[in-house]
CSV table of C-alpha atoms and ligand atoms in Angstrom, one decimal:
chain,number,residue,atom,x,y,z
A,643,MET,CA,23.2,-11.0,-11.2
A,644,PRO,CA,25.3,-10.7,-8.0
A,645,GLU,CA,24.5,-7.8,-5.7
A,646,THR,CA,27.8,-6.0,-6.2
A,647,GLU,CA,27.4,-6.0,-10.0
A,648,LEU,CA,23.9,-4.5,-9.6
A,649,THR,CA,25.1,-1.6,-7.5
A,650,MET,CA,27.9,-0.9,-10.0
A,651,THR,CA,25.6,-0.7,-13.0
A,652,LEU,CA,23.5,2.0,-11.4
A,653,THR,CA,24.2,5.6,-12.1
A,654,LYS,CA,23.9,8.0,-9.2
A,655,VAL,CA,21.5,10.8,-9.9
A,656,ASP,CA,23.7,13.8,-10.6
A,657,GLU,CA,21.7,17.0,-10.0
A,658,ALA,CA,24.6,19.2,-11.3
A,659,ASN,CA,24.9,17.3,-14.5
A,660,PRO,CA,21.5,16.3,-16.0
A,661,ALA,CA,23.2,14.8,-19.0
A,662,GLU,CA,24.4,11.9,-16.8
A,663,ARG,CA,20.9,11.0,-15.7
A,664,PRO,CA,19.2,8.0,-17.3
A,665,ALA,CA,16.9,9.1,-20.1
A,666,LEU,CA,13.6,9.8,-18.3
A,667,PRO,CA,11.0,12.3,-19.2
A,668,CYS,CA,10.4,14.7,-16.3
A,669,ASP,CA,6.9,13.4,-15.7
A,670,GLY,CA,7.1,9.7,-14.6
A,671,ARG,CA,3.4,9.3,-15.4
A,672,THR,CA,3.9,9.4,-19.1
A,673,LEU,CA,6.4,6.5,-19.0
A,674,THR,CA,5.7,3.4,-20.8
A,675,GLY,CA,7.7,0.3,-20.2
A,676,GLN,CA,10.6,2.0,-18.3
A,677,CYS,CA,11.6,1.5,-14.7
A,678,ARG,CA,10.4,4.4,-12.5
A,679,LEU,CA,13.5,4.2,-10.4
A,680,CYS,CA,16.4,3.6,-12.8
A,681,GLY,CA,15.0,4.1,-16.3
A,682,GLU,CA,15.8,0.6,-17.6
A,683,VAL,CA,13.4,-0.9,-20.2
A,684,LEU,CA,11.0,-3.3,-18.4
A,685,ARG,CA,11.3,-6.7,-20.0
A,686,HIS,CA,10.5,-9.2,-17.2
A,687,GLY,CA,7.1,-10.0,-16.0
A,688,PHE,CA,6.4,-10.7,-12.3
A,689,VAL,CA,2.7,-11.5,-12.5
A,690,ASP,CA,-0.3,-10.8,-14.8
A,691,LEU,CA,-3.6,-10.5,-13.0
A,692,GLY,CA,-5.6,-9.7,-16.1
A,693,MET,CA,-7.9,-6.7,-16.5
A,694,SER,CA,-9.3,-5.0,-13.4
A,695,PRO,CA,-11.1,-1.7,-12.7
A,696,PRO,CA,-9.4,0.8,-10.4
A,697,CYS,CA,-10.1,-0.7,-7.0
A,698,GLU,CA,-11.5,2.3,-5.2
A,699,SER,CA,-14.1,3.2,-8.0
A,700,TYR,CA,-17.1,1.9,-6.2
A,701,ARG,CA,-20.3,2.0,-8.3
A,702,THR,CA,-23.6,3.5,-7.6
A,703,ALA,CA,-26.8,1.7,-8.6
A,704,GLU,CA,-27.2,4.1,-11.6
A,705,GLN,CA,-23.7,3.3,-12.8
A,706,LEU,CA,-24.3,-0.5,-13.0
A,707,ASP,CA,-25.7,-0.2,-16.5
A,708,GLN,CA,-23.0,2.0,-17.7
A,709,MET,CA,-19.6,1.3,-19.3
A,710,GLU,CA,-16.8,0.6,-16.8
A,711,ALA,CA,-13.1,1.1,-17.3
A,712,PHE,CA,-10.8,-1.9,-16.8
A,713,TYR,CA,-7.0,-1.6,-16.9
A,714,PRO,CA,-4.3,-4.2,-17.0
A,715,LEU,CA,-2.8,-5.4,-13.7
A,716,ARG,CA,0.5,-6.5,-15.2
A,717,VAL,CA,3.5,-6.3,-12.9
A,718,TYR,CA,7.1,-6.2,-14.0
A,719,VAL,CA,10.4,-6.5,-12.3
A,720,CYS,CA,13.3,-4.3,-13.4
A,721,GLU,CA,16.4,-6.4,-14.4
A,722,ARG,CA,18.7,-3.6,-13.4
A,723,CYS,CA,17.5,-2.4,-10.0
A,724,LEU,CA,15.0,-5.2,-9.3
A,725,LEU,CA,12.2,-2.8,-8.4
A,726,VAL,CA,8.9,-4.7,-8.8
A,727,GLN,CA,6.4,-2.3,-10.4
A,728,LEU,CA,3.2,-1.6,-12.2
A,729,GLU,CA,2.9,0.8,-15.1
A,730,ALA,CA,0.8,3.9,-14.2
A,731,TYR,CA,-2.2,2.8,-16.3
A,732,VAL,CA,-4.5,5.0,-14.3
A,733,GLN,CA,-3.8,8.7,-13.8
A,734,PRO,CA,-3.2,9.4,-10.2
A,735,GLU,CA,-5.6,12.4,-10.3
A,736,ALA,CA,-8.3,10.0,-11.3
A,737,ILE,CA,-7.5,7.7,-8.3
A,738,PHE,CA,-6.7,10.1,-5.5
A,739,SER,CA,-8.7,13.3,-5.9
A,740,GLU,CA,-11.9,11.8,-4.5
A,741,TYR,CA,-10.7,8.9,-2.5
A,742,ALA,CA,-13.0,6.5,-0.6
A,743,TYR,CA,-10.4,5.2,1.8
A,744,PHE,CA,-10.7,6.8,5.3
A,745,SER,CA,-7.9,5.4,7.5
A,746,SER,CA,-9.9,6.1,10.7
A,747,PHE,CA,-12.4,3.3,10.0
A,748,SER,CA,-10.0,0.7,11.1
A,749,ASP,CA,-9.5,0.4,14.9
A,750,THR,CA,-6.3,-1.7,14.4
A,751,TRP,CA,-4.8,1.0,12.2
A,752,LEU,CA,-5.7,3.8,14.7
A,753,ARG,CA,-3.9,1.9,17.5
A,754,HIS,CA,-0.9,1.4,15.2
A,755,ALA,CA,-0.8,5.2,14.5
A,756,SER,CA,-1.2,6.1,18.2
A,757,ALA,CA,1.6,3.7,19.3
A,758,TYR,CA,3.9,5.1,16.5
A,759,VAL,CA,3.3,8.7,17.8
A,760,ASP,CA,4.2,7.7,21.4
A,761,MET,CA,7.4,5.9,20.2
A,762,ILE,CA,8.7,8.4,17.7
A,763,SER,CA,8.0,11.5,19.9
A,764,ALA,CA,10.1,9.9,22.6
A,765,ARG,CA,12.8,8.6,20.3
A,766,LEU,CA,13.4,11.9,18.5
A,767,GLY,CA,12.6,14.1,21.5
A,768,LEU,CA,10.0,16.0,19.5
A,769,ASN,CA,8.5,19.2,21.2
A,770,ALA,CA,6.8,22.5,20.5
A,771,HIS,CA,9.8,23.6,18.4
A,772,SER,CA,9.7,20.6,16.1
A,773,ARG,CA,7.8,20.2,12.9
A,774,VAL,CA,6.2,16.9,11.8
A,775,VAL,CA,5.0,16.6,8.2
A,776,GLU,CA,3.0,13.6,7.0
A,777,VAL,CA,2.7,13.0,3.3
A,778,ALA,CA,-0.6,11.4,2.2
A,779,SER,CA,-1.9,12.2,5.7
A,780,ASN,CA,-5.4,10.9,4.8
A,781,ASP,CA,-8.1,12.0,7.3
A,782,GLY,CA,-5.6,13.0,10.0
A,783,TYR,CA,-5.7,9.5,11.6
A,784,LEU,CA,-2.1,9.8,12.7
A,785,LEU,CA,-1.2,13.5,13.0
A,786,GLN,CA,-4.2,13.9,15.4
A,787,TYR,CA,-2.1,12.1,18.1
A,788,PHE,CA,0.6,14.8,18.0
A,789,LEU,CA,-1.8,17.6,18.8
A,790,PRO,CA,-2.3,17.0,22.5
A,791,ARG,CA,1.5,16.9,22.8
A,792,GLY,CA,1.8,20.4,21.4
A,793,ILE,CA,4.0,19.3,18.5
A,794,PRO,CA,3.3,21.3,15.3
A,795,VAL,CA,2.1,19.2,12.4
A,796,LEU,CA,1.2,19.6,8.8
A,797,GLY,CA,-0.6,17.1,6.6
A,798,ILE,CA,-0.3,16.9,2.8
A,799,GLU,CA,-3.1,15.0,1.2
A,800,PRO,CA,-4.2,15.0,-2.5
A,801,ALA,CA,-7.8,13.8,-1.9
A,802,ALA,CA,-9.9,16.9,-1.0
A,803,ASN,CA,-12.8,14.9,0.6
A,804,VAL,CA,-10.4,13.0,2.9
A,805,ALA,CA,-8.3,16.2,3.7
A,806,ARG,CA,-11.6,17.9,4.8
A,807,ALA,CA,-12.1,15.3,7.5
A,808,ALA,CA,-8.6,15.9,8.8
A,809,VAL,CA,-9.1,19.7,9.0
A,810,GLU,CA,-12.3,19.0,11.0
A,811,LYS,CA,-10.2,17.1,13.5
A,812,GLY,CA,-7.9,20.2,13.9
A,813,VAL,CA,-5.1,18.8,11.7
A,814,PRO,CA,-3.8,21.5,9.3
A,815,THR,CA,-3.8,19.9,5.9
A,816,ARG,CA,-2.9,21.1,2.4
A,817,VAL,CA,-4.6,19.5,-0.6
A,818,GLU,CA,-1.8,18.6,-3.0
A,819,PHE,CA,0.4,15.9,-4.4
A,820,PHE,CA,3.8,15.7,-2.6
A,821,GLY,CA,6.9,16.0,-4.7
A,822,GLU,CA,9.8,18.3,-5.6
A,823,ALA,CA,7.6,21.3,-6.4
A,824,ALA,CA,5.5,21.0,-3.2
A,825,ALA,CA,8.6,20.6,-1.1
A,826,ARG,CA,10.1,23.8,-2.7
A,827,ARG,CA,6.9,25.7,-2.0
A,828,LEU,CA,7.1,24.7,1.7
A,829,ARG,CA,10.8,25.6,2.0
A,830,ALA,CA,10.0,29.0,0.5
A,831,GLU,CA,7.6,29.5,3.5
A,832,ASP,CA,10.5,28.4,5.8
A,833,ILE,CA,8.8,25.1,6.5
A,834,GLU,CA,11.3,22.3,7.1
A,835,ALA,CA,10.6,18.9,8.8
A,836,ASP,CA,12.3,17.3,11.7
A,837,LEU,CA,10.2,14.3,11.0
A,838,ILE,CA,8.6,13.3,7.7
A,839,VAL,CA,6.1,10.4,8.0
A,840,GLY,CA,4.9,8.5,5.0
A,841,ASN,CA,2.7,5.5,5.6
A,842,ASN,CA,1.7,3.5,2.6
A,843,VAL,CA,2.5,6.3,0.2
A,844,LEU,CA,5.9,5.2,-1.2
A,845,ALA,CA,4.3,2.3,-3.0
A,846,GLN,CA,1.6,4.7,-4.3
A,847,VAL,CA,3.6,7.4,-6.0
A,848,PRO,CA,3.9,7.0,-9.8
A,849,ASN,CA,6.7,9.5,-10.0
A,850,LEU,CA,9.0,8.0,-7.5
A,851,ARG,CA,12.0,10.1,-8.2
A,852,ASP,CA,10.1,13.3,-7.9
A,853,PHE,CA,8.7,12.1,-4.5
A,854,MET,CA,12.2,11.2,-3.2
A,855,LYS,CA,13.6,14.6,-4.3
A,856,GLY,CA,10.8,16.2,-2.3
A,857,LEU,CA,11.8,14.3,0.8
A,858,LYS,CA,15.4,15.4,0.4
A,859,ILE,CA,14.4,19.0,0.0
A,860,LEU,CA,12.0,19.2,2.9
A,861,LEU,CA,14.1,17.3,5.5
A,862,ARG,CA,16.1,19.4,8.0
A,863,PRO,CA,19.9,18.5,8.1
A,864,GLN,CA,19.4,16.3,11.2
A,865,GLY,CA,15.8,15.3,10.4
A,866,VAL,CA,14.4,11.8,10.1
A,867,ILE,CA,12.0,10.2,7.5
A,868,THR,CA,10.0,7.2,8.4
A,869,LEU,CA,8.2,5.3,5.6
A,870,GLU,CA,6.0,2.2,5.9
A,871,PHE,CA,5.2,0.0,3.0
A,872,PRO,CA,4.2,-3.7,2.5
A,873,HIS,CA,7.3,-5.9,2.3
A,874,LEU,CA,7.8,-7.6,-1.0
A,875,ALA,CA,9.3,-10.7,0.6
A,876,ARG,CA,6.0,-11.3,2.4
A,877,LEU,CA,3.9,-10.6,-0.7
A,878,VAL,CA,5.9,-13.3,-2.6
A,879,GLU,CA,6.1,-15.9,0.2
A,880,GLU,CA,2.5,-15.6,1.4
A,881,HIS,CA,0.9,-15.3,-2.1
A,882,GLN,CA,-0.5,-11.8,-1.3
A,883,LEU,CA,-1.5,-11.2,-4.9
A,884,ASP,CA,-4.3,-8.9,-3.8
A,885,THR,CA,-1.9,-6.3,-2.4
A,886,ILE,CA,-1.4,-5.6,-6.1
A,887,TYR,CA,-3.7,-2.9,-7.5
A,888,HIS,CA,-3.5,0.1,-9.7
A,889,GLU,CA,-2.9,2.5,-6.8
A,890,HIS,CA,0.2,0.5,-5.8
A,891,PHE,CA,2.8,1.4,-8.4
A,892,SER,CA,5.9,-0.1,-6.7
A,893,TYR,CA,6.6,-3.1,-4.5
A,894,PHE,CA,9.7,-2.8,-2.3
A,895,SER,CA,12.2,-5.1,-0.9
A,896,MET,CA,14.9,-3.8,1.6
A,897,LEU,CA,17.3,-4.1,-1.3
A,898,SER,CA,15.3,-1.9,-3.7
A,899,VAL,CA,14.3,0.7,-1.1
A,900,ASN,CA,17.9,1.1,0.0
A,901,ARG,CA,18.9,1.7,-3.5
A,902,CYS,CA,16.0,4.2,-4.0
A,903,PHE,CA,17.3,6.2,-1.0
A,904,GLU,CA,20.9,6.1,-2.0
A,905,LEU,CA,20.1,7.4,-5.5
A,906,HIS,CA,18.6,10.5,-3.9
A,907,GLY,CA,21.3,11.5,-1.4
A,908,LEU,CA,19.6,9.8,1.5
A,909,LYS,CA,20.3,6.6,3.5
A,910,ILE,CA,18.3,4.2,5.6
A,911,PHE,CA,19.9,3.8,9.1
A,912,ASP,CA,17.2,1.7,10.8
A,913,VAL,CA,14.4,-0.7,9.9
A,914,GLU,CA,11.6,-2.5,11.7
A,915,GLU,CA,9.4,-5.3,10.5
A,916,LEU,CA,5.8,-4.7,11.3
A,917,PRO,CA,2.7,-7.0,11.1
A,918,THR,CA,0.6,-4.3,9.4
A,919,HIS,CA,-0.9,-4.9,5.9
A,920,GLY,CA,0.3,-8.5,5.9
A,921,GLY,CA,3.9,-7.6,6.8
A,922,SER,CA,5.4,-4.2,6.3
A,923,LEU,CA,8.7,-2.5,6.7
A,924,ARG,CA,9.2,0.8,8.5
A,925,VAL,CA,12.4,2.3,7.4
A,926,TYR,CA,14.2,5.2,9.1
A,927,GLY,CA,15.9,7.6,6.6
A,928,ALA,CA,18.3,10.5,7.0
A,929,HIS,CA,20.5,12.7,4.8
A,930,ALA,CA,23.4,10.6,3.4
A,931,GLU,CA,25.8,13.1,4.9
A,932,ASP,CA,24.2,13.0,8.4
A,933,ASN,CA,27.0,11.4,10.4
A,934,SER,CA,25.0,11.4,13.6
A,935,LYS,CA,23.0,8.4,12.3
A,936,PRO,CA,25.2,5.5,11.4
A,937,VAL,CA,23.6,2.6,9.5
A,938,GLY,CA,22.4,0.1,12.1
A,939,ARG,CA,22.8,-3.7,12.2
A,940,CYS,CA,19.1,-4.3,11.5
A,941,VAL,CA,19.6,-2.8,8.1
A,942,THR,CA,22.6,-4.9,7.1
A,943,GLU,CA,21.0,-8.0,8.6
A,944,LEU,CA,17.8,-7.6,6.5
A,945,VAL,CA,19.8,-6.8,3.4
A,946,ASP,CA,21.8,-10.0,4.0
A,947,ARG,CA,18.7,-12.1,4.7
A,948,GLU,CA,17.1,-10.9,1.4
A,949,THR,CA,20.2,-11.6,-0.5
A,950,ARG,CA,20.3,-15.1,0.9
A,951,LYS,CA,16.7,-15.6,-0.2
A,952,GLY,CA,17.8,-14.8,-3.7
A,953,MET,CA,16.0,-11.4,-3.9
A,954,GLY,CA,19.1,-9.9,-5.5
A,955,GLN,CA,18.6,-12.1,-8.5
A,956,LEU,CA,16.0,-12.1,-11.3
A,957,GLN,CA,15.0,-15.8,-10.9
A,958,TYR,CA,13.5,-15.1,-7.5
A,959,TYR,CA,10.7,-13.1,-9.1
A,960,SER,CA,9.8,-15.5,-11.9
A,961,GLY,CA,7.9,-18.0,-9.7
A,962,PHE,CA,5.2,-15.7,-8.4
A,963,GLU,CA,2.8,-16.2,-11.4
A,964,THR,CA,2.4,-19.9,-10.4
A,965,LYS,CA,1.8,-19.0,-6.8
A,966,ALA,CA,-1.0,-16.5,-7.7
A,967,ARG,CA,-2.7,-19.1,-9.9
A,968,ARG,CA,-2.6,-21.7,-7.2
A,969,THR,CA,-4.2,-19.3,-4.7
A,970,LYS,CA,-7.0,-18.6,-7.3
A,971,HIS,CA,-7.6,-22.2,-8.0
A,972,GLU,CA,-7.8,-23.2,-4.4
A,973,LEU,CA,-10.2,-20.3,-3.5
A,974,LEU,CA,-12.5,-21.2,-6.5
A,975,GLU,CA,-12.4,-24.9,-5.5
A,976,PHE,CA,-13.6,-24.0,-2.0
A,977,LEU,CA,-16.3,-21.7,-3.3
A,978,ILE,CA,-17.6,-24.2,-5.8
A,979,ARG,CA,-17.7,-26.9,-3.2
A,980,ALA,CA,-19.6,-24.7,-0.8
A,981,LYS,CA,-22.2,-23.7,-3.4
A,982,ARG,CA,-22.7,-27.3,-4.4
A,983,GLU,CA,-23.5,-28.0,-0.8
A,984,GLY,CA,-26.1,-25.3,-0.9
A,985,LYS,CA,-24.2,-22.9,1.5
A,986,SER,CA,-24.6,-19.2,1.6
A,987,ILE,CA,-21.5,-17.0,1.5
A,988,ALA,CA,-21.1,-13.3,2.4
A,989,GLY,CA,-18.1,-11.1,2.3
A,990,TYR,CA,-16.7,-8.9,5.0
A,991,GLY,CA,-15.1,-5.7,4.0
A,992,ALA,CA,-14.8,-3.8,0.7
A,993,PRO,CA,-11.1,-3.0,0.7
A,994,GLY,CA,-9.1,-2.3,-2.4
A,995,LYS,CA,-7.3,-5.6,-2.1
A,996,GLY,CA,-10.7,-7.5,-2.2
A,997,ASN,CA,-11.4,-6.1,-5.6
A,998,THR,CA,-8.2,-7.4,-7.1
A,999,LEU,CA,-8.9,-10.8,-5.7
A,1000,LEU,CA,-12.5,-10.9,-6.8
A,1001,ASN,CA,-11.8,-9.7,-10.3
A,1002,TYR,CA,-8.8,-11.9,-10.8
A,1003,CYS,CA,-10.8,-14.9,-9.6
A,1004,GLY,CA,-14.0,-14.0,-11.4
A,1005,ILE,CA,-16.1,-14.1,-8.2
A,1006,ARG,CA,-19.4,-12.2,-8.5
A,1007,THR,CA,-22.8,-12.6,-6.9
A,1008,ASP,CA,-22.8,-16.2,-8.2
A,1009,PHE,CA,-20.6,-17.0,-5.2
A,1010,LEU,CA,-20.8,-14.0,-2.8
A,1011,ASP,CA,-24.3,-12.8,-2.0
A,1012,TYR,CA,-23.0,-9.4,-0.8
A,1013,THR,CA,-20.3,-7.9,1.3
A,1014,VAL,CA,-20.4,-5.4,4.2
A,1015,ASP,CA,-18.3,-2.5,5.2
A,1016,ARG,CA,-18.2,-0.1,8.2
A,1017,ASN,CA,-17.4,2.9,5.9
A,1018,PRO,CA,-20.8,4.7,5.1
A,1019,TYR,CA,-19.3,6.0,1.9
A,1020,LYS,CA,-19.2,2.4,0.5
A,1021,GLN,CA,-22.6,1.2,1.9
A,1022,GLY,CA,-25.3,1.2,-0.8
A,1023,ARG,CA,-22.6,1.1,-3.5
A,1024,PHE,CA,-21.3,-1.9,-5.5
A,1025,LEU,CA,-17.8,-3.3,-5.8
A,1026,PRO,CA,-16.1,-2.2,-9.0
A,1027,GLY,CA,-16.1,-4.9,-11.8
A,1028,THR,CA,-17.9,-7.6,-9.8
A,1029,HIS,CA,-20.9,-5.4,-8.8
A,1030,ILE,CA,-21.3,-7.2,-5.5
A,1031,PRO,CA,-23.5,-5.0,-3.3
A,1032,ILE,CA,-22.0,-3.5,-0.1
A,1033,TYR,CA,-24.2,-3.2,3.0
A,1034,HIS,CA,-24.0,-2.2,6.6
A,1035,PRO,CA,-22.4,-4.9,8.8
A,1036,ASP,CA,-25.8,-5.6,10.4
A,1037,ARG,CA,-26.8,-7.4,7.3
A,1038,ILE,CA,-24.7,-10.4,8.4
A,1039,ARG,CA,-26.8,-10.8,11.6
A,1040,GLU,CA,-30.0,-10.5,9.5
A,1041,THR,CA,-29.1,-13.1,6.8
A,1042,ARG,CA,-27.0,-15.5,8.9
A,1043,PRO,CA,-24.7,-16.7,6.1
A,1044,ASP,CA,-22.9,-20.1,6.4
A,1045,TYR,CA,-19.5,-18.6,5.5
A,1046,VAL,CA,-18.1,-15.1,5.8
A,1047,LEU,CA,-15.2,-14.5,3.4
A,1048,ILE,CA,-12.8,-12.0,5.0
A,1049,LEU,CA,-11.5,-9.8,2.3
A,1050,PRO,CA,-9.2,-7.5,4.4
A,1051,TRP,CA,-7.4,-10.6,5.7
A,1052,ASN,CA,-4.7,-8.4,7.3
A,1053,LEU,CA,-7.4,-7.4,9.8
A,1054,LYS,CA,-8.5,-11.0,10.3
A,1055,ASP,CA,-8.1,-11.1,14.1
A,1056,GLU,CA,-10.1,-7.9,14.6
A,1057,ILE,CA,-12.9,-9.1,12.3
A,1058,VAL,CA,-13.2,-12.6,13.8
A,1059,ASN,CA,-13.5,-10.9,17.2
A,1060,GLN,CA,-16.1,-8.4,16.1
A,1061,LEU,CA,-18.1,-11.0,14.3
A,1062,SER,CA,-17.8,-13.9,16.8
A,1063,TYR,CA,-21.6,-14.0,17.0
A,1064,ILE,CA,-21.8,-15.8,13.6
A,1065,ARG,CA,-20.7,-18.9,15.5
A,1066,SER,CA,-24.2,-18.9,17.2
A,1067,TRP,CA,-25.8,-20.2,14.0
A,1068,GLY,CA,-22.8,-22.3,12.9
A,1069,GLY,CA,-21.2,-19.7,10.7
A,1070,ARG,CA,-17.5,-20.0,9.8
A,1071,PHE,CA,-14.9,-17.6,8.6
A,1072,VAL,CA,-12.9,-18.1,5.4
A,1073,VAL,CA,-9.5,-16.4,4.7
A,1074,PRO,CA,-8.5,-16.5,1.0
A,1075,ILE,CA,-4.7,-15.9,1.3
A,1076,PRO,CA,-2.3,-17.7,0.9
A,1077,GLU,CA,-4.8,-20.5,0.3
A,1078,ALA,CA,-8.5,-20.7,1.2
A,1079,THR,CA,-8.7,-21.6,4.9
A,1080,VAL,CA,-11.8,-22.1,7.0
A,1081,ILE,CA,-11.5,-20.9,10.6
B,1236,LIG,ZN1,15.1,-0.2,-12.4
């Protein structure tokens, strides 16, 4: 379908006239088979990664003999707005209320956050009279860098255990899910944002429209929203099938995120392409009616580039299943060959993405003796589904494996650097994506 036709078939959300909205229940989580952005029935598959447990549900030793929940990892693309999406099989409360992911355990991510704070404070001229709100603020990994500058901040984070860590850093944090109701509560307390930050949250909200309405309400008239999320073009081109997991409900292109903003009275006026998480976009949003921020050339250029790739048409999305299978077959071929040669293989990292990959490929302790992670929460536990044990990184030095399979491949350079000592016994690194490669 040509891009112009797509735009025309979309109905703008009309707040004054609810009858004109597409038929959607008010709670997006109860949807089955409808696009979470435009309400169209989902008929076209993008990829089916089979059954997988929620990727952050690390198991304790006692839980290994108990029943474990698996949910489908079946992704669709909406034929009307082309949003690639996963149904909300797992309730967000189950995923996010006791979350094992602490952003501050990655040095690369901390440096990224600190550089962002330097850049954005200067670009927007933030000062003691400004207000920065971060949605899904995690353990305060980012907002902490505003504190020495005297810029008032507020974090909003649904996982109580992670929010506690933020408060201990001196970052004021509220434990709740962000959306229209939360934004209205803040406005009732006279809290408005000059800057709303959302890193890796847009993909993770099941009720996308409620989230976008919240942004619109909380943003000051001249305020700026920056959101970062993995870029769908990179996922497709680099076979990043493991960025698909139950916590990631939506997978955005520039085309679909633009549409998402437009439908909610907002616009994207600038965009940057970032290397984080295997290739992300950082979009800069403002109120649609904010004339002080004209839409920049970067935005139109990226929209054009995606259109030329064919991302405005359904056919683009139909080839991904084959790519995912090829990645699986090549990884298994490598692992089988290595085991036949009597080699030992350990994992590095226990990230969410690793669990998708290992479950999809059926890799258990028959291939991977164990994995390690710097996060003490995960040490002593087992990966969901595959039950591969997780140890402290020192274990690698003790057991001297022939291969170390890097599961968080987006942090490959950092990990190869940290673990360069494995070369002393002839150890090699393996990166699974887009195809198994030994380095
Ligand atoms: Zn749609």
